[in-house]
Short mmCIF file of C-alpha atoms in Angstrom, two decimals:
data_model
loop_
_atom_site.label_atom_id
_atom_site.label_comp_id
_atom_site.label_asym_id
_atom_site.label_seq_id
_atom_site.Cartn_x
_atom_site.Cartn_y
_atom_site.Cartn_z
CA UNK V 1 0.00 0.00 0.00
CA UNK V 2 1.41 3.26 -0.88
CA UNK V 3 2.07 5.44 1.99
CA UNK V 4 1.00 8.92 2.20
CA UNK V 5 3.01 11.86 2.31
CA UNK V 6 2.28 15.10 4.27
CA UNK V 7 3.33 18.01 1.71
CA UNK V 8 3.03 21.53 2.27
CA UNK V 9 2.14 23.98 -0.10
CA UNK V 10 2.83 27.51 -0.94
CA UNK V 11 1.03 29.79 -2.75
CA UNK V 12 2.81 32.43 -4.14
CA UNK V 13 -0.62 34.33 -4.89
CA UNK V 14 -3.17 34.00 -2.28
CA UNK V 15 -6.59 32.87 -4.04
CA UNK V 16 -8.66 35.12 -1.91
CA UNK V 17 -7.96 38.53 -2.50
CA UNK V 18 -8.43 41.13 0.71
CA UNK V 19 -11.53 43.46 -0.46
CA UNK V 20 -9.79 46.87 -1.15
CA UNK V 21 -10.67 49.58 1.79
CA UNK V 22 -12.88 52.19 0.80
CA UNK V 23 -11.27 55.68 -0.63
CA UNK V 24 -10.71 57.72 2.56
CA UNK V 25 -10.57 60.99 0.12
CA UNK V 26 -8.14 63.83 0.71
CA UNK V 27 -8.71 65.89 3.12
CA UNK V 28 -8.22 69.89 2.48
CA UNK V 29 -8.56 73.21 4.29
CA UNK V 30 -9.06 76.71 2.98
CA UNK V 31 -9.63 79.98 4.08
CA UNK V 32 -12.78 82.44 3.05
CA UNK V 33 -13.60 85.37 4.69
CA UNK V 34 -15.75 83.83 7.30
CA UNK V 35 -13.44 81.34 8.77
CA UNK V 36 -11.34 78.33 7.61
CA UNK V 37 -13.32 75.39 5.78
CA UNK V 38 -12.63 71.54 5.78
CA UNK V 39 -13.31 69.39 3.10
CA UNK V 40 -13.05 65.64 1.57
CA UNK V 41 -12.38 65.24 -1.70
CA UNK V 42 -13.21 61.66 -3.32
CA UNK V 43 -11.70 60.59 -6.95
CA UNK V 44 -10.30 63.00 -9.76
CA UNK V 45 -12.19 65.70 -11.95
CA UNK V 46 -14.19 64.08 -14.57
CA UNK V 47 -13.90 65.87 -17.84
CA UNK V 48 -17.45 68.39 -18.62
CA UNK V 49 -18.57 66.74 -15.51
CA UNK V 50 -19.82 68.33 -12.45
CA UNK V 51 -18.26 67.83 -8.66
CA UNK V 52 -20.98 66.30 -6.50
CA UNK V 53 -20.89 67.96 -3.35
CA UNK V 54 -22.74 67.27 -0.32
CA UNK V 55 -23.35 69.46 3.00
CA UNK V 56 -24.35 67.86 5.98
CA UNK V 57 -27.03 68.81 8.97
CA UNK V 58 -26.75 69.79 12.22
CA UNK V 59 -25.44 67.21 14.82
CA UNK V 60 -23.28 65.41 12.39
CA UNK V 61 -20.40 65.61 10.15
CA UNK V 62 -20.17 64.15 6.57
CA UNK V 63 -18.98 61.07 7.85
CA UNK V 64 -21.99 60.50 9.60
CA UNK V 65 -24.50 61.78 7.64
CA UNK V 66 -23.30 60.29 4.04
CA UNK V 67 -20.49 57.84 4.69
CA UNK V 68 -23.57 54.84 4.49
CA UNK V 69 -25.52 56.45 1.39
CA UNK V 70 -21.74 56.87 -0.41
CA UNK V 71 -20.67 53.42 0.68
CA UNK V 72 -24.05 51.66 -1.16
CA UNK V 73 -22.63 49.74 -3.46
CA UNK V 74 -24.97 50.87 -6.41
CA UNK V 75 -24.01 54.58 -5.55
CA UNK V 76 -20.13 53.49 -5.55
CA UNK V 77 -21.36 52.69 -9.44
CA UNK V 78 -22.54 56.21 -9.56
CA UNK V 79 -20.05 58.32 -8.17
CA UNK V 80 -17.10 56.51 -9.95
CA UNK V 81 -18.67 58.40 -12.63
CA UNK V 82 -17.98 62.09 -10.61
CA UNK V 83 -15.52 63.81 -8.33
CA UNK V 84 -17.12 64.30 -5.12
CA UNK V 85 -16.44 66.88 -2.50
CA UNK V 86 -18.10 66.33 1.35
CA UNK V 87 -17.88 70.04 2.92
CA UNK V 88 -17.61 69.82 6.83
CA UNK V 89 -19.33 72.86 8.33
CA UNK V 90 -16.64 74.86 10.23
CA UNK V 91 -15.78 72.84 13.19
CA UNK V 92 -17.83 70.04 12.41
CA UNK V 93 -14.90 67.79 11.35
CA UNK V 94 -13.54 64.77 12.84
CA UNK V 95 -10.50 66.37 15.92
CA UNK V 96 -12.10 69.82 15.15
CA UNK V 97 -10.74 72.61 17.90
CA UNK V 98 -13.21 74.10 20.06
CA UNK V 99 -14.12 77.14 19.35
CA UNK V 100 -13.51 79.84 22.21
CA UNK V 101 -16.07 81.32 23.91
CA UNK V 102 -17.61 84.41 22.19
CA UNK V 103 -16.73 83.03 18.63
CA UNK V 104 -19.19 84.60 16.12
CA UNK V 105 -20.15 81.44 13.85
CA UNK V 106 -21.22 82.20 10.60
CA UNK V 107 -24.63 82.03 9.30
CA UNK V 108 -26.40 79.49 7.26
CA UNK V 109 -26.00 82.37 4.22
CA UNK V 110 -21.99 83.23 5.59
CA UNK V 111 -21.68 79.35 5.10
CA UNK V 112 -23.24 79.33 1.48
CA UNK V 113 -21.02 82.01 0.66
CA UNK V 114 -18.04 80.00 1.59
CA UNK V 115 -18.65 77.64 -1.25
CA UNK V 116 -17.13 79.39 -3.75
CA UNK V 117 -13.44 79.40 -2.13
CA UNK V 118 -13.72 75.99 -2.07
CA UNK V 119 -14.22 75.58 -6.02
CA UNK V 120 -11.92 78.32 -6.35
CA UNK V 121 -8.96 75.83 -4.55
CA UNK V 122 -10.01 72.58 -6.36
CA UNK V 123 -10.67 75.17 -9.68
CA UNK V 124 -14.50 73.36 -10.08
CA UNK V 125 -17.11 75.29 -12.56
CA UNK V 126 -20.00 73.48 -11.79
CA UNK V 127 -21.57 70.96 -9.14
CA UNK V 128 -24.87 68.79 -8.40
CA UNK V 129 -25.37 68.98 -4.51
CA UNK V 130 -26.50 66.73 -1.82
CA UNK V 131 -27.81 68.50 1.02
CA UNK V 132 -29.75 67.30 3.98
CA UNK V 133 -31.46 69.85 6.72
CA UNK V 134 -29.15 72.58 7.19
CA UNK V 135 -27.19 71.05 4.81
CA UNK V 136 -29.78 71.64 2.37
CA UNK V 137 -30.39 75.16 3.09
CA UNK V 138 -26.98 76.24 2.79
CA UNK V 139 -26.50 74.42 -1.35
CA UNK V 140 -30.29 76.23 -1.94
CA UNK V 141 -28.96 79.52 -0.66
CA UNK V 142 -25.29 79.01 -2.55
CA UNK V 143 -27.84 78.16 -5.95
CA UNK V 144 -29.78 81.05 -5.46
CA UNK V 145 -26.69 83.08 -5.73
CA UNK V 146 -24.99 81.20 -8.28
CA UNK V 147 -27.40 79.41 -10.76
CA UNK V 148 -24.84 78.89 -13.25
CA UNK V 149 -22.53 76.96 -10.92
CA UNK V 150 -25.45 74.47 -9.97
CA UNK V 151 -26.29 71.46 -12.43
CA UNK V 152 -28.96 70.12 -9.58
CA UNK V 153 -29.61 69.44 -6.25
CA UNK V 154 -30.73 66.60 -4.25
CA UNK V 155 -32.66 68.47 -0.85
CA UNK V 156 -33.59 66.30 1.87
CA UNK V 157 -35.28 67.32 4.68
CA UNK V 158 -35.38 71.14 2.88
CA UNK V 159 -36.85 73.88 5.09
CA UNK V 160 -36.72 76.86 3.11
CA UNK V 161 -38.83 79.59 5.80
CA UNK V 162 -37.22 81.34 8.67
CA UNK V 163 -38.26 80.36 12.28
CA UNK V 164 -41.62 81.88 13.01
CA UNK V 165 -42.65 83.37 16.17
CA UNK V 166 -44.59 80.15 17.49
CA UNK V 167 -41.48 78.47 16.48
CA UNK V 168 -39.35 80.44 18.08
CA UNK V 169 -40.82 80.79 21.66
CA UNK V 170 -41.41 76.44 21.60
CA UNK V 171 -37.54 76.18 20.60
CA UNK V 172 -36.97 78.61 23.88
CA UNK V 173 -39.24 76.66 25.94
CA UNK V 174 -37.68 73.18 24.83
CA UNK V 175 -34.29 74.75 25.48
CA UNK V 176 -35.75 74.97 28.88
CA UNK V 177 -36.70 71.43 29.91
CA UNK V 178 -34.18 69.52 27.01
CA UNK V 179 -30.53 69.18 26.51
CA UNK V 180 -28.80 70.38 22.98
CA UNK V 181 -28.52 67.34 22.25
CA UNK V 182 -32.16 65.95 22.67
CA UNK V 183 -33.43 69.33 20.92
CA UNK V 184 -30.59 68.02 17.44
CA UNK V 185 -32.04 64.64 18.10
CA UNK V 186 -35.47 65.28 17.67
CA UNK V 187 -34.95 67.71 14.81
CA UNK V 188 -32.90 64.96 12.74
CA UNK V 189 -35.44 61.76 13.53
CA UNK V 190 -38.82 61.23 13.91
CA UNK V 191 -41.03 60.91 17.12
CA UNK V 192 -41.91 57.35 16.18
CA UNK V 193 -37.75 56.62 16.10
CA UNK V 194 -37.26 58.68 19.25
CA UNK V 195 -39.90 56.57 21.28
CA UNK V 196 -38.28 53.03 19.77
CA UNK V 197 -35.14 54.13 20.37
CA UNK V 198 -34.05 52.67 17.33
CA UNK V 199 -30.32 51.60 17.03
CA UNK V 200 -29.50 54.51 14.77
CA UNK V 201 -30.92 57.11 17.48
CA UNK V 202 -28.75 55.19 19.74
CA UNK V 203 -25.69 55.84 18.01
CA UNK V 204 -26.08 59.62 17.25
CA UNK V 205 -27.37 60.35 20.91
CA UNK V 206 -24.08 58.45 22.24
CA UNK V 207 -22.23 60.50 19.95
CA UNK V 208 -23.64 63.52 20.60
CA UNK V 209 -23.27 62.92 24.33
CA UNK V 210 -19.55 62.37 24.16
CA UNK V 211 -19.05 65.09 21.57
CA UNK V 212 -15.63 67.15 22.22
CA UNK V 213 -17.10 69.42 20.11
CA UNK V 214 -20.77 69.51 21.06
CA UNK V 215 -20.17 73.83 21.80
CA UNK V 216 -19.14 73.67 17.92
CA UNK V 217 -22.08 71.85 17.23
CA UNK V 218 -24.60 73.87 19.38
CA UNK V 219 -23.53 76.90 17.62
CA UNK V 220 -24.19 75.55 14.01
CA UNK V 221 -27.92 74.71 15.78
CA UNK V 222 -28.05 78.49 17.00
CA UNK V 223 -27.17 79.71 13.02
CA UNK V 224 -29.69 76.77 11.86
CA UNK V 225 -32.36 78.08 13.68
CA UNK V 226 -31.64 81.67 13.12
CA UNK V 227 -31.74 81.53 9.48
CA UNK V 228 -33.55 83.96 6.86
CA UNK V 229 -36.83 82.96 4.81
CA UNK V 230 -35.54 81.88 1.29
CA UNK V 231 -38.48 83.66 -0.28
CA UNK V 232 -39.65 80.71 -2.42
CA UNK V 233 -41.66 82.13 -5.07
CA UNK V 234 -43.58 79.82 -7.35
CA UNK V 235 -43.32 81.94 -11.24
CA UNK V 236 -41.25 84.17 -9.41
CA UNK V 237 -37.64 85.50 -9.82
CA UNK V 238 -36.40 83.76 -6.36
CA UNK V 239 -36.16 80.02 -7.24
CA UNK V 240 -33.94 77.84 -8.02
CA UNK V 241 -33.49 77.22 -11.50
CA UNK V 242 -31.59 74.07 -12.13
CA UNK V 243 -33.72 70.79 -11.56
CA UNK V 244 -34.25 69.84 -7.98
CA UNK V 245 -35.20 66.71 -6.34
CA UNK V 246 -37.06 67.15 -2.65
CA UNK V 247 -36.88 64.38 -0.28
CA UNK V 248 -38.21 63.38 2.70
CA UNK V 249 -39.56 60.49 5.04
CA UNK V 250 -42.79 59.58 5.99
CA UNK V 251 -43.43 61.01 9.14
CA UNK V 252 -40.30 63.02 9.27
CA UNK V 253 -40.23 66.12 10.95
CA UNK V 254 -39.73 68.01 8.45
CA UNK V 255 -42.55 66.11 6.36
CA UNK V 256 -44.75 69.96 6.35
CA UNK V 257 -41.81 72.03 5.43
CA UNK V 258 -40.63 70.31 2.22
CA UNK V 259 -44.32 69.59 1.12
CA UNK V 260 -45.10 73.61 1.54
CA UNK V 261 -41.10 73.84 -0.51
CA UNK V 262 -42.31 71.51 -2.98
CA UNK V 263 -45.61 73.86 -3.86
CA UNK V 264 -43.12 76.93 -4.37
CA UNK V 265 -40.96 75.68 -6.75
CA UNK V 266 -41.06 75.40 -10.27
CA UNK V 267 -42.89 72.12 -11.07
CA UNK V 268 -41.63 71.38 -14.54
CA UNK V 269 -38.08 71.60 -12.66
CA UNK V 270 -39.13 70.01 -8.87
CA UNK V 271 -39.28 66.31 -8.09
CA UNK V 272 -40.76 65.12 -4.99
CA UNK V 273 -40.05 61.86 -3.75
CA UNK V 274 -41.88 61.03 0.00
CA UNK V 275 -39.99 57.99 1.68
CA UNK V 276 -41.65 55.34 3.32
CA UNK V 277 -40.42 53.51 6.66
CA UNK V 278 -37.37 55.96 6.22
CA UNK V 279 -37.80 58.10 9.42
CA UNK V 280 -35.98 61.64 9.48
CA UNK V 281 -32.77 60.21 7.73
CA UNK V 282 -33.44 58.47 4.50
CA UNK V 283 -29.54 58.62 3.58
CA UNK V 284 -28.53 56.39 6.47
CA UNK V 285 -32.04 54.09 7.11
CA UNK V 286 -32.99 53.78 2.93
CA UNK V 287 -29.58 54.39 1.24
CA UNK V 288 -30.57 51.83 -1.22
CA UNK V 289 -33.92 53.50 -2.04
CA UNK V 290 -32.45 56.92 -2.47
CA UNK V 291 -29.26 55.50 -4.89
CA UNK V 292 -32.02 54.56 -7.16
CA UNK V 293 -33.44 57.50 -7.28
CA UNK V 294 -30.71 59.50 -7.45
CA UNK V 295 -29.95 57.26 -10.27
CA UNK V 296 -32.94 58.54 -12.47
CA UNK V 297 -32.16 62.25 -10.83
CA UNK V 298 -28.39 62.04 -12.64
CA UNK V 299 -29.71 59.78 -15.59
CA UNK V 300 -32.15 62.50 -16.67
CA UNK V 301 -28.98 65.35 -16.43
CA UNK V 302 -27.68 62.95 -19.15
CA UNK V 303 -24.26 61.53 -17.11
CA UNK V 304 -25.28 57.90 -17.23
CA UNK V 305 -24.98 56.40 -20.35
CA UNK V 306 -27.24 53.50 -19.61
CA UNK V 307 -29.36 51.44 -17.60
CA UNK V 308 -28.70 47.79 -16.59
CA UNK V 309 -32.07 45.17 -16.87
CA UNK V 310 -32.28 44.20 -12.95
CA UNK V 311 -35.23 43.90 -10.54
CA UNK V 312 -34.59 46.75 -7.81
CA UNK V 313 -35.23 46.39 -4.07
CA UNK V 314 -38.10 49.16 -4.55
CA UNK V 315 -41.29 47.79 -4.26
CA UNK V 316 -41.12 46.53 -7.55
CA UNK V 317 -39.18 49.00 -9.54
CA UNK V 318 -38.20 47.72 -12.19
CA UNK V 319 -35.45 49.23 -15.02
CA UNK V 320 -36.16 48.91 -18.86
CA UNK V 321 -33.67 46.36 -20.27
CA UNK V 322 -32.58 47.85 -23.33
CA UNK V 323 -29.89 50.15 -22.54
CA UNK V 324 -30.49 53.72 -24.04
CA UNK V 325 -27.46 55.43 -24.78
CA UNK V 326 -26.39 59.07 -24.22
CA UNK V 327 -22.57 59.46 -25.76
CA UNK V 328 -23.14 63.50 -24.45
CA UNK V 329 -24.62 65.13 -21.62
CA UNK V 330 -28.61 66.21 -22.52
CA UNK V 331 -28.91 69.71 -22.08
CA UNK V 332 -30.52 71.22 -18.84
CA UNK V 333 -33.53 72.99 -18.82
CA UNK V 334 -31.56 76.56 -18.83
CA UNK V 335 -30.40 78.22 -21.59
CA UNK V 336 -26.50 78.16 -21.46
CA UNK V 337 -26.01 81.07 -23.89
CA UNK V 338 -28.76 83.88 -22.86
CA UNK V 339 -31.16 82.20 -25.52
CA UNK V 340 -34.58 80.58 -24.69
CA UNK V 341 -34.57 77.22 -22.36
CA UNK V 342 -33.68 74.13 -24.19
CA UNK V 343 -35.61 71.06 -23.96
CA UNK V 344 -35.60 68.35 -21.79
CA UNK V 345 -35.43 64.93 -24.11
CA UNK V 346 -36.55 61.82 -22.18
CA UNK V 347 -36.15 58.70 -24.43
CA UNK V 348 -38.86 56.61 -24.76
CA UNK V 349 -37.42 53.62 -23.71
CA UNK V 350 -36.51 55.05 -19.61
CA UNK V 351 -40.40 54.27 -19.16
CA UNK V 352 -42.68 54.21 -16.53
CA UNK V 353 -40.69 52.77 -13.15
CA UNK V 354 -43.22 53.49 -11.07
CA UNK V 355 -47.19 52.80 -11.61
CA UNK V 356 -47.56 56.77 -11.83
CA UNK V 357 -45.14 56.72 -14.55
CA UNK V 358 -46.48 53.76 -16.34
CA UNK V 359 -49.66 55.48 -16.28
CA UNK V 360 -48.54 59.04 -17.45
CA UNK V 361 -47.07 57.30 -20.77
CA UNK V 362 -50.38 55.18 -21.01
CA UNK V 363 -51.45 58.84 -21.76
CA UNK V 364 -48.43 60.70 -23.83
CA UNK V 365 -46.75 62.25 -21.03
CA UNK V 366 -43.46 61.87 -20.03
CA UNK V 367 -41.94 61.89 -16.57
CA UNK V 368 -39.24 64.40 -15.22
CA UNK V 369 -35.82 63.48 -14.65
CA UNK V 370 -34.82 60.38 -17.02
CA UNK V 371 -38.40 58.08 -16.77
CA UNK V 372 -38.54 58.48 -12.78
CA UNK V 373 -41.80 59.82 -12.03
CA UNK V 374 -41.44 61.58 -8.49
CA UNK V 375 -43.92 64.16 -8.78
CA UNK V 376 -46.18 65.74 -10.61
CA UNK V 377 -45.47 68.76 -10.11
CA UNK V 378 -48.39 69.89 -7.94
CA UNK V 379 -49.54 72.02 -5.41
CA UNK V 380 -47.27 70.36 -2.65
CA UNK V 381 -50.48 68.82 -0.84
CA UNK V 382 -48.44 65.62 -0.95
CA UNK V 383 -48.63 64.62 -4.59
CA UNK V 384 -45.52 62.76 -4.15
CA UNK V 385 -44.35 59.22 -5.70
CA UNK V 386 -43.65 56.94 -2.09
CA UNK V 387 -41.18 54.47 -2.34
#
């Protein structure tokens, strides 16, 4: 009988290749007149492409507010596409100093106004932005001062109206009988997440309970809540004027305030999308809902060339599966040289995705933003697609 051998074996290449870490960007600083900035910068310019950039709410950084929307693996598809810039509100980054007492943060508009130094360093034209509650604000207020610079914006949890008096005296009476932190808390989830104590409000009330910086972080709330009325005006000259998808969850707290945004913006221009079991953070509970919609949001902007044939985890969303190609960007629905608006082409074949969609083809009309029909366009009593 033959007698086995033990014999060892080396393998030069390891079969299982270690997944590659995510990009941790490069991190930059710059100074504007208001104060030094901090930013992240993710991948390299794209040639006639725009920078996404994203600007994060109160109580978090950019870490924590889009580090599990950018991480998605369908949105890693997306951005590969795009350079993409994560702004840190002064003192809002990870090992930020504390600011001394009497520091005069900016405002919400001071903060807007410190975009441009920041495409001025990384010499950017042009951007789509994320923003989400203050966040959002701030890339509305930046648009409405530089429409040319702004390809589109993604607004979640939008609150374009200044703090009314009501407002003001219950946010002065809750500063009386709750903490900072429980006052950022309740602004950034829902009541129904608050009283399950879900595991994500567990993690942002631990970390804003050991915050080193929670006196930074307090004084972004103060500018938050003492910001101007963006004078909305639907058919009138303050608007934005790039296309503009508003987000929110169902239930969120700021549910009211986007609905009333949505009915003062231009509705051949708005989408509305109203999030189901997403609570006041769709980015971090739904990141796989929102992808997909920012998917159709980019695809109708004319930067992705095509769409794959898959079943999506949306209710039954489901992509066309003949790929429709775009070899050049479709034009916006701005002039770009002073002449009248150009139009907005939607192939035929980026159809119906959603029953409301499928329906407005049944009868010749074609949905905003690359076949993704979000909203009609209405009122902004609620007329929103829900995913």
């Amino acid at each position: 009988m033959t007698e086995l051998h033990e014999v060892q074996i080396t393998e030069e290449k390891p079969l299982l290749v270690t997944p590659t870490q995510p990009d941790p960007g490069k991190k930059h600083s710059v100074e504007t007149p208001y104060g030094q900035v901090t930013f992240t910068v993710h991948g390299s310019p794209k040639p006639k492409r725009p920078a996404i950039l994203t600007y994060h709410d109160v109580g978090l950084n950019h870490q924590s507010c889009f580090q599990t929307l950018f991480r998605f693996e369908d949105m890693q598809e997306i951005v590969k596409n795009f350079v993409v810039v994560h702004v840190d509100a002064p003192g809002m980054e990870e090992g930020a100093p504390v600011f001394p007492v009497g520091y005069q943060y900016p405002s919400l508009d001071q903060l807007a106004d410190m975009i441009p130094c920041i495409l001025q360093y990384l010499n950017f034209t042009s951007i789509i932005g994320i923003g989400v509650g203050a966040g959002a604000y701030v890339l509305a207020r930046y648009s409405l001062s530089h429409p040319d610079t702004v390809e589109g914006l993604v607004l979640i949890n939008m609150d374009p109206n200044a703090k009314g008096w009501m407002d003001w005296a219950a946010h002065k009476l809750s500063g009386l009988t709750s903490s900072v932190p429980e006052m950022i808390l309740a602004h950034l989830f829902s009541q129904e997440e608050l009283s399950g104590c879900t595991e994500v409000v567990q993690q942002h009330r631990q970390a804003l309970a050991g915050a080193p910086n929670l006196s930074n972080i307090q004084l972004y709330w103060s500018s938050y809540n003492s910001r101007r009325d963006l004078n909305f005006e639907r058919g009138g000259d303050v608007t934005l004027k790039c296309p503009v998808m508003l987000v929110v969850g169902d239930q969120a707290p700021h549910e009211d305030a986007v609905v009333e945004c949505n009915s003062k913006l231009d509705p051949t221009q708005t989408s509305f999308l109203k999030m189901a079991d997403s609570g006041g953070q769709p980015q971090l509970t739904q990141p796989g809902k929102l992808t997909e919609a920012f998917k159709y949001f980019v695809q109708g902007m004319g930067y992705i060339p095509y769409v794959l044939d898959r079943k999506l985890s949306m209710g039954g969303l489901l992509l066309h599966d003949a790929p429709v190609a775009l070899p050049h960007r479709l034009p916006v629905q701005r002039s770009l040289g002073g002449g009248e608006p150009l139009p907005h082409p939607v192939p035929e074949q980026r159809v119906g995705q959603l029953p409301a969609a499928a329906a407005a083809s049944r009868r010749g009309l074609r949905p905003h933003h690359g076949g993704l029909l979000l909203s009609r366009g209405g009122d902004g009593d609620g007329d929103a697609s829900r995913l």
